[in-house]
Amino acid sequence: MHLALLLLASVLSLGTLALDNGLMRTPPMGWLAWERFRCDIDCDQDPKNCISENLFTDMADRLSQDGWKDLGYVYVNIDDCWSSKERDKKGRLQPDPKRFPGGIPKLARYMHDRGLKLGIYGDMGTLTCGGYPGTPLDKIDIDAKTFAEWEVDMLKFDGCYSNEVEQQQGYPLMSKALNATGRPIAYSCSWPAYSGGLPPKVNYTQLGEICNLWRNYDDIQDSWDSVLNIIDWFFDNQDVIAPAAGPGRWNDPDMLIVGDFGLSLEQSRTQMALWAIMAAPLFMSNDLRTISAEARSILQNKIAIGINQDPLGFQGRRLVKEKSGIEVFWRQLSNDTSALVFFSRRTDMPYRYKTSLSKLSYPTGYYKIVDVFTQKGSSLKDSADFVVSVNPTGVVMWYVSAPAKLDPNQFHGGGKLKGPASRSDKHGIRRVLL
C-alpha cells in the first residue's frame, strides 16, 4: 500500500472513542510480574522471588532509583496469585495476609510516594487462572469499588473460568463500574484473547470504547519461538487490528521478556524494536535487581522509547516480506518523521539487504537517518540505493526525519551526529537542527 494511503487509514482510525478516563494517551510503560515470576507463592523457600509485597517494593525501588521511571516506566503491576483464597466477611477481595501483610493500600502508597503507579489483576470468571477468587458478574461493582478504595491505578481483567456470554456482559460492566468509582483506573481487557482475536467475534470499535488496552493473542513465553509467533500474528492481521489502536486504546502483544533467559541480544533488540513499531505497551517482566547491562541498554534506549511513545499513536505495519527472510516494518510518527525496522528471519549469517527509500514509498527528498541502536547518523536521498546488514534474528532500526535540504557538514560521514547540529526532543529522539 502506498505511504499516503497508509497515513489516511491511520487518520481515519482515530474516529473510535476511547474509555472515558483520559488515561494512557501513549502506550503505558512499566513492570509486570507474570512472565518472570508466575505464581510462585513459596515465600518460605523462595522469599526473594515469591509473589509478595517485598517483590513489588523491590521492583519499585529499582524503577525509581535506576533511571527507569524517568524514561516512562511507571507502572508496577501485580498479576495473578496475590489474593487470599477467600473473600472477607463483606464479600470483598483481600490480599494473602502472609505475603502482603501491609495490604494493598500500603503498597499503593509506596508506589505513589516514588512517583509510580500500582496495577492489580482480576478475572471475570468464578476463579482466576491460578485458582484464586474471580470476579463474576455479581461481584463487579464491589471489586471496582475495592480497587478504587485501595488507590489502585490499573486493572488487568483476565477471562479464565468464564464463558462467552459472561464476557460479553462482564467486560463492559467492569468498564462502567471503574468509571463510576470516580478514580481514574486504567483498564486492560483480555477479552479478545479469549475470542480468537479477530472479527466477527471481536468488535474492536467496542473495545476502543470500553478499554485502554487489550490482549489480542496468547501469553508470551520466555522463548524466541513465542516472540516470533506473536510478531507473525500481529502483522499477519495488521489490516484488522492496527486501525483499532490510538491514544487511550492499544493492542497489547504482551510483555517484554528482554533480560530473562530465552532471548539472545539480537532477539532482544528485535522485540524492543517491533514493540515500538507496534505502539505496544512496554511492560517488562524480568528481574530488575539482576538485569544485565546489555539488556538494560536495550530497554532504556531513549530513541526506541521515543518512537514507542510518539503522541500520534499510529500502530506500525509490515511493508515488505522478502523470500530472502528479510522483512521491513514502518511506523508514521509526528512532525512528518517515521521509523523503519529491517528484520531478518535468517539463522545462518548476516544478510546484506539492498533497497531504497523510494522503493519503500517514501516521497522524493533527502532524509536524515539515525540508527536507533548505534545512534549513528547519515543522510540519504530517496532514490539512492542503500544496503543494511541485518544479523540473524536481529534488526536494524532507523529513525527517519522529514525530507529536507541537507548540509553535509552536519554529519561525520556515517558517524555520530555532531553535538552542535543536533538536540534531543522530549521523547529522547535526537533531531538534527536545520
Coordinates of C-alpha atoms in Angstrom, one line a residue:
M1 CA 0.0 0.0 0.0
H2 CA 1.3 3.5 -0.8
L3 CA 2.5 5.6 2.1
A4 CA -0.2 8.2 1.6
L5 CA -2.9 5.6 1.8
L6 CA -1.4 4.1 5.0
L7 CA -1.5 7.6 6.5
L8 CA -5.1 8.1 5.5
A9 CA -6.1 4.7 7.1
S10 CA -4.3 5.7 10.3
V11 CA -6.1 9.1 10.5
L12 CA -9.5 7.5 9.9
S13 CA -8.8 5.1 12.7
L14 CA -8.9 7.9 15.2
G15 CA -12.7 8.0 14.9
T16 CA -13.0 5.3 17.5
L17 CA -13.7 6.6 21.0
A18 CA -11.5 5.5 24.0
L19 CA -12.5 4.7 27.5
D20 CA -13.6 8.0 29.1
N21 CA -10.9 8.2 31.8
G22 CA -8.2 10.3 29.9
L23 CA -5.5 7.7 30.6
M24 CA -2.8 6.1 28.5
R25 CA -2.7 8.6 25.7
T26 CA 0.6 7.0 24.8
P27 CA 1.3 3.3 25.4
P28 CA 1.7 2.5 29.1
M29 CA 5.2 1.5 30.4
G30 CA 6.2 -0.3 33.5
W31 CA 6.9 -3.7 35.0
L32 CA 4.6 -6.7 35.3
A33 CA 5.2 -9.8 37.4
W34 CA 3.7 -12.7 35.5
E35 CA 6.1 -14.0 32.8
R36 CA 9.2 -13.9 35.1
F37 CA 7.7 -14.8 38.5
R38 CA 4.4 -16.6 37.6
C39 CA 2.5 -18.0 40.6
D40 CA 5.5 -18.5 42.9
I41 CA 3.9 -18.3 46.4
D42 CA 6.5 -20.2 48.3
C43 CA 7.9 -17.4 50.4
D44 CA 9.4 -19.8 53.0
Q45 CA 11.7 -21.4 50.5
D46 CA 12.0 -18.6 47.9
P47 CA 11.5 -15.3 49.7
K48 CA 13.1 -13.1 47.1
N49 CA 11.1 -14.3 44.2
C50 CA 7.7 -15.2 45.6
I51 CA 4.6 -13.1 44.8
S52 CA 4.7 -10.8 47.9
E53 CA 4.8 -7.1 48.7
N54 CA 8.6 -7.4 49.0
L55 CA 8.9 -8.4 45.4
F56 CA 6.9 -5.3 44.3
T57 CA 8.6 -2.9 46.6
D58 CA 12.0 -4.2 45.3
M59 CA 10.9 -3.6 41.7
A60 CA 9.6 -0.1 42.7
D61 CA 12.9 0.7 44.2
R62 CA 14.7 -0.3 41.0
L63 CA 12.3 1.6 38.8
S64 CA 12.7 4.8 40.9
Q65 CA 16.5 4.5 41.5
D66 CA 17.9 3.1 38.3
G67 CA 16.6 5.5 35.8
W68 CA 13.5 3.5 34.6
K69 CA 10.9 5.9 36.0
D70 CA 12.5 8.9 34.3
L71 CA 12.1 7.1 30.9
G72 CA 8.4 6.4 31.5
Y73 CA 8.4 3.0 33.2
V74 CA 6.0 4.0 36.0
Y75 CA 3.6 1.1 36.4
V76 CA 4.3 -1.7 38.9
N77 CA 1.7 -4.4 38.2
I78 CA 0.7 -7.3 40.4
D79 CA -0.6 -10.3 38.4
D80 CA -2.4 -13.5 39.5
C81 CA -2.0 -15.2 42.9
W82 CA -1.9 -12.1 45.1
S83 CA -5.1 -12.7 46.9
S84 CA -6.4 -14.8 49.7
K85 CA -8.3 -17.9 48.7
E86 CA -11.4 -16.5 50.3
R87 CA -13.2 -13.1 50.2
D88 CA -13.6 -11.3 53.5
K89 CA -16.8 -11.2 55.6
K90 CA -18.1 -8.3 53.5
G91 CA -17.6 -10.2 50.3
R92 CA -14.5 -8.2 49.2
L93 CA -11.3 -9.5 47.7
Q94 CA -8.4 -9.4 50.2
P95 CA -4.7 -10.0 49.7
D96 CA -2.9 -13.0 51.2
P97 CA -2.2 -11.9 54.8
K98 CA 1.2 -13.6 55.0
R99 CA 2.6 -12.4 51.7
F100 CA 1.0 -8.9 51.8
P101 CA 0.9 -8.1 55.5
G102 CA 0.6 -4.4 54.9
G103 CA -2.3 -4.8 52.5
I104 CA -2.7 -3.3 49.0
P105 CA -3.3 0.3 50.2
K106 CA 0.1 0.4 51.8
L107 CA 1.7 -1.0 48.6
A108 CA -0.2 1.7 46.6
R109 CA 1.2 4.4 48.9
Y110 CA 4.7 3.0 48.5
M111 CA 4.4 3.4 44.7
H112 CA 2.8 6.8 44.8
D113 CA 5.4 8.2 47.2
R114 CA 8.0 7.3 44.5
G115 CA 6.1 8.7 41.6
L116 CA 5.0 5.3 40.4
K117 CA 1.6 3.6 39.8
L118 CA 0.2 0.3 41.1
G119 CA -1.6 -2.1 38.8
I120 CA -3.6 -5.1 40.0
Y121 CA -5.0 -8.3 38.5
G122 CA -8.6 -9.6 38.4
D123 CA -10.5 -12.2 36.4
M124 CA -14.1 -12.0 35.4
G125 CA -14.7 -15.7 35.9
T126 CA -15.5 -17.7 39.0
L127 CA -11.8 -18.2 39.6
T128 CA -8.6 -16.6 38.3
C129 CA -6.4 -18.6 36.0
G130 CA -4.3 -19.5 39.1
G131 CA -7.4 -20.7 41.0
Y132 CA -7.9 -17.6 43.2
P133 CA -11.3 -15.8 43.7
G134 CA -12.5 -14.4 40.4
T135 CA -14.9 -11.5 39.8
P136 CA -18.2 -13.0 38.4
L137 CA -20.9 -10.6 37.2
D138 CA -22.4 -10.1 40.7
K139 CA -19.1 -9.0 42.2
I140 CA -18.0 -6.5 39.5
D141 CA -19.3 -3.4 41.4
I142 CA -17.9 -4.3 44.8
D143 CA -14.5 -5.2 43.3
A144 CA -14.3 -2.0 41.3
K145 CA -15.0 0.0 44.4
T146 CA -12.5 -2.0 46.4
F147 CA -9.7 -1.3 43.9
A148 CA -10.6 2.4 43.9
E149 CA -10.5 2.5 47.7
W150 CA -7.1 0.8 47.6
E151 CA -6.0 3.6 45.2
V152 CA -5.0 1.2 42.5
D153 CA -4.1 2.8 39.2
M154 CA -4.7 0.0 36.7
L155 CA -6.7 -3.2 36.4
K156 CA -5.8 -6.2 34.2
F157 CA -9.0 -8.1 33.8
D158 CA -8.5 -11.7 32.7
G159 CA -11.1 -14.2 31.4
C160 CA -10.4 -17.7 32.8
Y161 CA -13.4 -19.7 34.1
S162 CA -15.9 -17.6 32.2
N163 CA -17.9 -18.2 29.1
E164 CA -18.7 -16.1 26.0
V165 CA -22.0 -14.7 27.3
E166 CA -20.4 -13.7 30.7
Q167 CA -17.6 -12.0 28.8
Q168 CA -19.9 -10.0 26.6
Q169 CA -21.6 -8.7 29.7
G170 CA -18.7 -8.5 32.2
Y171 CA -16.0 -6.6 30.3
P172 CA -18.3 -3.6 29.5
L173 CA -19.8 -3.7 33.0
M174 CA -16.4 -3.5 34.6
S175 CA -15.6 -0.5 32.4
K176 CA -18.7 1.3 33.7
A177 CA -18.0 0.2 37.3
L178 CA -14.5 1.6 37.2
N179 CA -15.7 4.9 35.8
A180 CA -18.4 5.1 38.4
T181 CA -15.8 5.0 41.2
G182 CA -14.6 8.4 40.2
R183 CA -10.9 7.2 40.4
P184 CA -9.0 7.1 37.1
I185 CA -8.1 3.4 36.8
A186 CA -6.6 2.3 33.5
Y187 CA -8.4 -0.8 32.2
S188 CA -6.7 -3.7 30.4
C189 CA -9.1 -6.3 28.9
S190 CA -8.2 -9.8 28.0
W191 CA -11.5 -10.3 26.2
P192 CA -10.2 -10.6 22.5
A193 CA -7.6 -13.2 23.6
Y194 CA -10.4 -15.4 24.7
S195 CA -12.4 -14.9 21.5
G196 CA -9.8 -15.6 18.8
G197 CA -8.6 -12.0 18.5
L198 CA -10.4 -11.3 15.2
P199 CA -13.8 -10.2 13.9
P200 CA -16.6 -11.1 13.9
K201 CA -16.2 -12.4 17.4
V202 CA -14.1 -9.4 18.4
N203 CA -15.6 -5.9 18.0
Y204 CA -12.6 -3.6 18.0
T205 CA -14.8 -0.5 17.9
Q206 CA -16.5 -1.6 21.1
L207 CA -13.1 -2.4 22.7
G208 CA -11.8 1.1 22.0
E209 CA -14.9 2.5 23.8
I210 CA -14.5 0.4 27.0
C211 CA -10.8 -0.5 27.4
N212 CA -7.5 1.3 27.4
L213 CA -5.7 -1.7 26.2
W214 CA -6.4 -5.3 25.4
R215 CA -4.7 -8.6 25.0
N216 CA -5.3 -9.9 21.5
Y217 CA -3.3 -13.2 21.5
D218 CA -1.6 -15.9 23.5
D219 CA 0.5 -15.3 26.6
I220 CA 4.1 -14.7 25.8
Q221 CA 6.6 -17.3 27.0
D222 CA 10.4 -16.9 27.6
S223 CA 11.4 -18.1 24.1
W224 CA 12.2 -16.8 20.7
D225 CA 9.5 -19.0 19.2
S226 CA 6.9 -17.3 21.3
V227 CA 8.1 -13.8 20.3
L228 CA 8.1 -14.8 16.7
N229 CA 4.6 -16.3 16.9
I230 CA 3.3 -13.1 18.4
I231 CA 5.0 -11.0 15.7
D232 CA 3.6 -13.1 13.0
W233 CA 0.0 -13.0 14.3
F234 CA 0.1 -9.2 14.8
F235 CA 1.5 -8.3 11.4
D236 CA -0.4 -11.0 9.5
N237 CA -3.6 -9.4 10.9
Q238 CA -2.4 -5.8 10.8
D239 CA -5.2 -4.6 8.4
V240 CA -7.7 -5.6 11.0
I241 CA -6.1 -4.7 14.3
A242 CA -3.9 -1.7 13.5
P243 CA -6.8 0.7 12.9
A244 CA -8.2 -0.1 16.4
A245 CA -5.2 1.4 18.1
G246 CA -4.7 5.1 19.0
P247 CA -4.3 7.4 22.1
G248 CA -6.0 5.8 25.0
R249 CA -6.6 2.4 23.3
W250 CA -3.9 0.0 22.5
N251 CA -3.4 -3.5 21.1
D252 CA -1.2 -5.5 23.6
P253 CA 1.1 -8.2 22.3
D254 CA 2.1 -8.9 25.9
M255 CA 5.2 -8.4 28.0
L256 CA 8.8 -7.6 27.1
I257 CA 11.0 -10.5 28.1
V258 CA 14.3 -8.8 27.5
G259 CA 16.6 -9.6 30.3
D260 CA 15.2 -13.0 31.0
F261 CA 16.7 -16.3 29.7
G262 CA 15.1 -17.1 26.3
L263 CA 16.4 -14.3 24.0
S264 CA 19.8 -13.5 22.6
L265 CA 20.8 -9.9 22.5
E266 CA 19.9 -9.7 18.8
Q267 CA 16.5 -11.2 19.6
S268 CA 16.1 -8.8 22.5
R269 CA 16.7 -5.8 20.2
T270 CA 14.2 -7.3 17.8
Q271 CA 11.4 -7.5 20.4
M272 CA 12.1 -3.9 21.6
A273 CA 12.1 -2.6 18.1
L274 CA 9.0 -4.3 16.9
W275 CA 7.1 -3.5 20.1
A276 CA 8.0 0.1 19.5
I277 CA 6.8 -0.1 15.9
M278 CA 3.5 -1.6 17.1
A279 CA 2.9 1.2 19.6
A280 CA 2.7 -1.6 22.1
P281 CA 2.5 -1.3 25.9
L282 CA 6.0 -1.7 27.3
F283 CA 5.5 -3.8 30.4
M284 CA 8.8 -5.6 31.3
S285 CA 8.6 -8.9 33.0
N286 CA 12.1 -9.6 34.3
D287 CA 14.2 -9.2 37.4
L288 CA 15.4 -5.6 37.6
R289 CA 17.6 -6.4 40.6
T290 CA 19.9 -8.6 38.5
I291 CA 19.3 -7.4 34.9
S292 CA 22.4 -7.3 32.7
A293 CA 23.9 -4.1 31.4
E294 CA 23.2 -5.2 27.8
A295 CA 19.6 -5.9 28.4
R296 CA 19.2 -2.6 30.3
S297 CA 20.7 -0.6 27.5
I298 CA 18.1 -2.1 25.1
L299 CA 15.1 -1.4 27.4
Q300 CA 16.4 2.1 28.3
N301 CA 17.1 3.1 24.7
K302 CA 15.7 6.6 24.5
I303 CA 15.2 6.7 20.8
A304 CA 13.2 3.4 20.8
I305 CA 11.2 4.6 23.7
G306 CA 10.5 7.9 21.9
I307 CA 9.3 6.1 18.9
N308 CA 7.0 3.9 21.0
Q309 CA 5.7 6.9 22.9
D310 CA 5.0 9.1 19.8
P311 CA 1.9 11.1 20.6
L312 CA 0.1 10.3 17.2
G313 CA -0.3 6.8 18.4
F314 CA -0.3 5.2 15.0
Q315 CA 0.4 1.5 15.1
G316 CA 3.1 0.5 12.5
R317 CA 2.8 -2.0 9.7
R318 CA 4.9 -4.5 7.8
L319 CA 5.7 -3.1 4.4
V320 CA 7.8 -5.9 2.8
K321 CA 8.2 -9.6 3.3
E322 CA 11.1 -10.9 1.1
K323 CA 11.8 -14.5 0.1
S324 CA 15.3 -13.9 1.5
G325 CA 13.9 -13.8 5.0
I326 CA 14.1 -10.0 5.4
E327 CA 11.0 -8.0 6.4
V328 CA 10.6 -4.3 6.6
F329 CA 8.3 -2.5 9.1
W330 CA 7.3 1.1 9.1
R331 CA 5.6 3.5 11.6
Q332 CA 4.5 7.0 10.9
L333 CA 5.5 9.4 13.7
S334 CA 4.7 13.1 14.5
N335 CA 6.3 16.0 12.7
D336 CA 6.5 14.1 9.4
T337 CA 9.0 11.7 10.9
S338 CA 8.9 7.9 10.8
A339 CA 10.6 4.7 11.9
L340 CA 11.8 1.8 9.9
V341 CA 12.8 -1.7 11.0
F342 CA 14.7 -4.2 8.9
F343 CA 14.3 -7.6 10.4
S344 CA 16.0 -10.9 9.5
R345 CA 14.3 -14.3 10.0
R346 CA 17.5 -16.0 8.8
T347 CA 19.6 -18.1 11.2
D348 CA 22.7 -18.6 9.1
M349 CA 24.7 -15.3 8.8
P350 CA 24.3 -11.5 8.5
Y351 CA 22.3 -10.6 5.3
R352 CA 23.1 -7.6 3.2
Y353 CA 19.7 -6.2 2.1
K354 CA 19.6 -3.7 -0.7
T355 CA 16.7 -1.3 -1.2
S356 CA 15.9 2.5 -1.3
L357 CA 13.5 4.8 0.5
S358 CA 11.6 5.4 -2.7
K359 CA 11.0 1.6 -3.1
L360 CA 9.5 1.8 0.4
S361 CA 7.1 4.5 -0.8
Y362 CA 8.9 7.5 0.7
P363 CA 8.3 10.8 -1.2
T364 CA 11.1 12.5 -3.1
G365 CA 13.6 14.2 -0.9
Y366 CA 16.7 14.0 1.3
Y367 CA 16.3 12.3 4.7
K368 CA 18.3 12.2 7.8
I369 CA 18.7 8.8 9.3
V370 CA 19.6 7.9 12.9
D371 CA 20.3 4.2 13.7
V372 CA 18.4 3.6 16.9
F373 CA 20.8 1.1 18.5
T374 CA 24.2 2.6 17.4
Q375 CA 23.0 6.2 17.3
K376 CA 25.0 6.9 14.2
G377 CA 23.6 9.4 11.7
S378 CA 23.7 9.8 8.0
S379 CA 21.9 11.5 5.1
L380 CA 20.1 9.7 2.3
K381 CA 18.3 10.6 -0.9
D382 CA 15.0 8.8 -1.5
S383 CA 16.2 7.3 -4.8
A384 CA 19.7 6.2 -3.6
D385 CA 20.1 2.5 -3.1
F386 CA 21.5 1.6 0.3
V387 CA 22.5 -1.7 2.0
V388 CA 21.8 -2.7 5.5
S389 CA 23.5 -5.7 7.1
V390 CA 21.0 -7.4 9.4
N391 CA 22.2 -10.1 11.8
P392 CA 20.3 -13.4 12.1
T393 CA 17.1 -13.0 14.1
G394 CA 18.1 -9.4 14.5
V395 CA 17.1 -5.9 13.4
V396 CA 18.4 -2.6 12.1
M397 CA 16.1 0.2 13.3
W398 CA 16.1 3.7 11.9
Y399 CA 14.6 6.9 12.9
V400 CA 13.9 8.8 9.7
S401 CA 13.4 12.6 9.6
A402 CA 11.2 14.5 7.3
P403 CA 12.6 15.3 3.8
A404 CA 14.7 18.5 3.8
K405 CA 17.7 20.1 2.2
L406 CA 20.8 18.8 3.9
D407 CA 24.0 20.5 4.9
P408 CA 26.6 17.7 4.5
N409 CA 28.7 19.4 7.2
Q410 CA 26.1 18.4 9.8
F411 CA 27.3 14.8 9.6
H412 CA 30.5 12.9 10.2
G413 CA 30.4 10.6 7.2
G414 CA 28.3 7.9 8.8
G415 CA 29.5 8.7 12.3
K416 CA 27.5 10.1 15.2
L417 CA 25.6 13.3 14.8
K418 CA 27.6 16.4 15.7
G419 CA 26.6 17.8 19.0
P420 CA 26.1 21.5 17.9
A421 CA 23.9 20.3 15.0
S422 CA 21.5 18.2 16.9
R423 CA 19.4 18.1 20.1
S424 CA 17.2 15.7 22.0
D425 CA 13.5 16.3 21.9
K426 CA 11.1 15.5 24.8
H427 CA 10.9 11.9 23.6
G428 CA 14.6 11.4 23.6
I429 CA 14.9 11.3 19.8
R430 CA 17.9 13.2 18.5
R431 CA 16.7 15.7 15.9
V432 CA 19.1 17.5 13.5
L433 CA 18.7 21.2 13.6
L434 CA 18.3 22.8 10.1

